[in-house]
Short mmCIF file of C-alpha atoms in Angstrom, two decimals:
data_model
loop_
_atom_site.label_atom_id
_atom_site.label_comp_id
_atom_site.label_asym_id
_atom_site.label_seq_id
_atom_site.Cartn_x
_atom_site.Cartn_y
_atom_site.Cartn_z
CA MET C 2 -22.62 -34.66 12.02
CA PRO C 3 -22.53 -35.10 8.43
CA PRO C 4 -21.34 -33.14 5.27
CA SER C 5 -24.64 -32.64 3.76
CA ALA C 6 -26.42 -31.82 7.27
CA CYS C 7 -24.50 -28.83 7.00
CA TRP C 8 -24.54 -26.24 3.37
CA TYR C 9 -21.46 -23.93 4.88
CA PRO C 10 -18.24 -24.33 3.83
CA ARG C 11 -15.92 -26.64 6.47
CA SER C 12 -12.49 -25.52 7.47
CA ARG C 13 -10.28 -27.90 5.47
CA HIS C 14 -8.31 -27.70 9.20
CA THR C 15 -10.37 -28.28 11.55
CA GLY C 16 -13.55 -29.84 9.85
CA ILE C 17 -15.99 -27.29 11.97
CA PRO C 18 -18.65 -25.40 9.44
CA MET C 19 -17.49 -22.24 8.91
CA SER C 20 -20.14 -19.13 9.81
CA GLN C 21 -21.59 -16.65 6.98
CA PRO C 22 -20.18 -14.02 5.54
CA SER C 23 -22.34 -11.05 7.64
CA ALA C 24 -21.62 -8.57 5.23
CA PRO C 25 -20.22 -8.12 1.56
CA ASP C 26 -16.20 -8.70 1.59
CA ARG C 27 -15.11 -5.62 -0.05
CA ARG C 28 -11.62 -6.66 -0.76
CA HIS C 29 -13.29 -8.29 -3.60
CA ILE C 30 -14.37 -5.26 -5.52
CA GLN C 31 -12.83 -3.65 -8.70
CA THR C 32 -12.31 -0.24 -8.46
CA ALA C 33 -11.57 2.03 -11.34
CA ILE C 34 -8.04 2.49 -11.95
CA THR C 35 -7.02 5.33 -14.30
CA PRO C 36 -4.10 5.27 -15.63
CA GLY C 37 -0.98 7.54 -14.84
CA ASP C 38 -3.01 8.03 -11.32
CA PRO C 39 -0.36 9.01 -8.77
CA ARG C 40 -2.48 7.43 -6.40
CA HIS C 41 -1.56 4.19 -7.63
CA ARG C 42 1.70 4.47 -9.40
CA LEU C 43 4.58 2.77 -7.58
CA LEU C 44 8.38 4.47 -7.14
CA THR C 45 11.41 2.87 -6.39
CA THR C 46 13.52 5.19 -4.33
CA ALA C 47 15.50 6.84 -7.41
CA GLU C 48 12.17 7.24 -9.06
CA ALA C 49 11.42 9.02 -6.07
CA ALA C 50 13.84 10.90 -5.86
CA GLU C 51 13.93 11.85 -9.69
CA THR C 52 10.00 12.93 -8.96
CA ALA C 53 10.42 15.02 -5.54
CA GLY C 54 14.31 16.75 -7.23
CA VAL C 55 16.03 15.22 -4.44
CA THR C 56 18.83 13.06 -3.62
CA THR C 57 18.21 8.87 -3.16
CA ALA C 58 20.24 10.03 0.20
CA CYS C 59 17.17 12.34 1.03
CA ILE C 60 14.42 9.95 0.36
CA ARG C 61 16.24 7.31 2.53
CA GLN C 62 17.04 10.21 5.25
CA TRP C 63 13.06 11.05 4.19
CA THR C 64 12.04 7.26 4.93
CA HIS C 65 14.49 7.00 8.56
CA ARG C 66 12.55 10.14 10.31
CA GLY C 67 9.42 9.19 9.32
CA TYR C 68 8.48 11.82 6.82
CA LEU C 69 7.68 9.11 3.94
CA THR C 70 6.78 5.45 4.43
CA PRO C 71 7.46 2.77 1.57
CA THR C 72 4.02 1.29 0.50
CA ALA C 73 5.31 -1.93 -0.98
CA HIS C 74 8.54 -3.83 -0.95
CA HIS C 75 10.15 -5.31 -4.28
CA GLY C 76 12.77 -7.68 -2.53
CA LYS C 77 14.88 -5.12 -0.65
CA HIS C 78 13.16 -2.66 -2.35
CA ASN C 79 11.36 0.03 -1.26
CA LEU C 80 8.34 1.69 -3.08
CA TYR C 81 6.47 4.86 -2.87
CA ARG C 82 3.20 5.44 -3.99
CA GLU C 83 4.41 8.85 -5.94
CA ASP C 84 1.46 11.41 -3.86
CA HIS C 85 3.31 10.15 -0.73
CA VAL C 86 6.36 11.03 -2.46
CA LEU C 87 4.88 14.91 -3.40
CA ASP C 88 3.06 15.17 -0.47
CA ALA C 89 6.71 14.60 1.44
CA GLU C 90 8.32 17.22 -1.00
CA ARG C 91 6.03 19.37 -0.34
CA THR C 92 5.75 19.63 3.70
CA ARG C 93 9.45 19.18 3.40
CA ARG C 94 9.65 22.35 1.42
CA ALA C 95 7.41 24.25 2.97
CA HIS C 96 8.77 23.34 6.81
CA ARG C 97 12.08 24.98 5.08
CA THR C 98 11.42 28.77 4.10
#
């Protein structure tokens, strides 16, 4: 089939025509991000410890035990969402009392 016979883009690797997407790709939809929103603020281990009022060893222990999950990594450093840190801190304090 000549290239002009198909208006769909072709795969670079196989040359086979790619199918047309059936639904809009939601990954490219821009959402409004408000500055300072804890859902979008990433913290290092030290910043997370300061926010939760615990030590960095405690944050690492919460991660090891599964109470807190890193959202991203910067090099070898874990980054945590601020709202997840605060939720984990509330949960741990509720179980302590």
